[in-house]
XYZ file of C-alpha atoms in Angstrom:
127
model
C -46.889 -47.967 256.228
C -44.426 -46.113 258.240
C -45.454 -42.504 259.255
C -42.765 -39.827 259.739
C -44.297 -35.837 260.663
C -41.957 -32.964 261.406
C -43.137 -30.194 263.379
C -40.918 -27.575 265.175
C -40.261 -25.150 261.817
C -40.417 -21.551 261.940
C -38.379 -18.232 261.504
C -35.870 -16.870 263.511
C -32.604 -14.696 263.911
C -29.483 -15.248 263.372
C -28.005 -16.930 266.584
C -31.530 -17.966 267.650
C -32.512 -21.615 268.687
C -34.967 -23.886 267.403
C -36.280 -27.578 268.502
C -37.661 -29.563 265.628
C -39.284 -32.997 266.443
C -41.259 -35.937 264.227
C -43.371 -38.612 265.420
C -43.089 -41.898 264.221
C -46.322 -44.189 263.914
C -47.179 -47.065 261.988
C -44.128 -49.351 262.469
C -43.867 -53.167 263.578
C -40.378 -52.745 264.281
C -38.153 -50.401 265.786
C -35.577 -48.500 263.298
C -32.010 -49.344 263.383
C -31.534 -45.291 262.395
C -33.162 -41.924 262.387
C -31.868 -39.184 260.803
C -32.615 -35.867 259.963
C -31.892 -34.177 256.078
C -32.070 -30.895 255.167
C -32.508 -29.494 251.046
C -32.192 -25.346 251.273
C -33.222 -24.105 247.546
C -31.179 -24.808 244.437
C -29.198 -27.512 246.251
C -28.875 -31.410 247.479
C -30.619 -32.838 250.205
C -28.156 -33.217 252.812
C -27.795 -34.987 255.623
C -27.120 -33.559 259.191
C -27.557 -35.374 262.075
C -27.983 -39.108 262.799
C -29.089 -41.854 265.837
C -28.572 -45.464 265.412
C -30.628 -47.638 267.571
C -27.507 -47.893 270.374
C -27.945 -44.151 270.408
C -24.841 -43.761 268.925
C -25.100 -40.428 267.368
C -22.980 -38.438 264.242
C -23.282 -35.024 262.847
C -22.239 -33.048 259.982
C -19.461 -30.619 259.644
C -21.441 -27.656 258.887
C -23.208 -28.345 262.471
C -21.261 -30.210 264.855
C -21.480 -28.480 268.183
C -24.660 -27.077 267.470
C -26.921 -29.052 266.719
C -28.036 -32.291 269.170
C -30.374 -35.080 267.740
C -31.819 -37.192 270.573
C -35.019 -39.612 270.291
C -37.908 -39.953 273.027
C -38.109 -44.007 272.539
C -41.132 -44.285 274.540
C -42.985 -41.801 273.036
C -41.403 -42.598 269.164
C -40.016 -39.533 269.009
C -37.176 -37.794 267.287
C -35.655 -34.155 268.129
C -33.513 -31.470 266.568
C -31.909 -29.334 268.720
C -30.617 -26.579 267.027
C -28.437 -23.029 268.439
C -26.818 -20.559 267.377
C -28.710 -20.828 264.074
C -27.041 -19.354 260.718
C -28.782 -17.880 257.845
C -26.904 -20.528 255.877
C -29.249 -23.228 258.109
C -32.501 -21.998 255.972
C -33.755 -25.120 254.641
C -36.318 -27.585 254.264
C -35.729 -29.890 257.215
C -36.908 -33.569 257.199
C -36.602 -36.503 259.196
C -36.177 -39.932 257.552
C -35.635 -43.279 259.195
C -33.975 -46.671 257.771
C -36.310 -49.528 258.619
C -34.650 -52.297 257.170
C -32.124 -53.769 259.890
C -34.267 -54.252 263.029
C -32.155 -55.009 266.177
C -29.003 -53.370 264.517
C -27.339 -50.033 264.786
C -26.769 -49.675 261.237
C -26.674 -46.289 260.548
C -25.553 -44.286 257.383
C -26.565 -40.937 256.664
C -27.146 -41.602 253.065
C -29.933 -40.468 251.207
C -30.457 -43.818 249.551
C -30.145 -45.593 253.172
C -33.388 -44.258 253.988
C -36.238 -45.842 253.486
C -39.157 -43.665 254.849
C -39.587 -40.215 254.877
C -41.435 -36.875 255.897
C -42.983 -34.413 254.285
C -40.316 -31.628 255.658
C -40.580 -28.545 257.970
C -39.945 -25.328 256.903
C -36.660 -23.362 258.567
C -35.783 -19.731 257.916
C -33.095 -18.369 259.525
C -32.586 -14.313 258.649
C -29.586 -12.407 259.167
């Protein structure tokens, strides 16, 4: 079973940065994409940033030229950079990766495209 743990969360100011990562264990084969999600209260898990496995990367609207995903491949890890931070960022923040193409770059940030998850890392952004 596929294991997916955020860490990185925390509180800042508005226009402060944060660096989220999650460490992926328990996998035969290599994902074809990570992503990262955020839910903030009262509304849909979104998604916001994704990396197929050519590195190929997109982002959302609400965070394109601020936030950077990247991935440590050797290490099986996955970042979040994230600057100039908005109160409107506050959310639950969770990584996710599709498992189910190895050796592709399929890539789809789309909730249902997912196929393992984290348990989420709290961010609060104030204003």
């Amino acid at each position: 079973q596929v294991q997916l743990v955020e860490s990185g969360g925390g509180s800042e100011p508005s226009g402060g940065s944060l660096r989220l990562s999650c460490v992926a264990s328990r996998y035969t084969n290599r994902p074809n994409c990570m992503a990262w999600f955020r839910q903030a209260p009262g509304k849909e898990r979104e998604g916001v940033a994704t990396i197929g496995y050519d590195g190929r990367t997109s982002y959302s609207v609400s965070v394109q030229g601020r936030f950077t995903i990247s991935q440590n491949n050797a290490k099986n890890i996955l970042f979040l950079q994230m600057n100039s931070l908005k109160p409107d960022d506050t959310a639950v923040y969770y990584c996710a990766g599709d498992f189910r193409f190895p050796g592709t770059a399929h890539c789809n940030v789309n909730y249902y495209a997912m196929n393992y998850w984290g348990k989420g890392t709290q961010v609060t952004i104030s204003s």
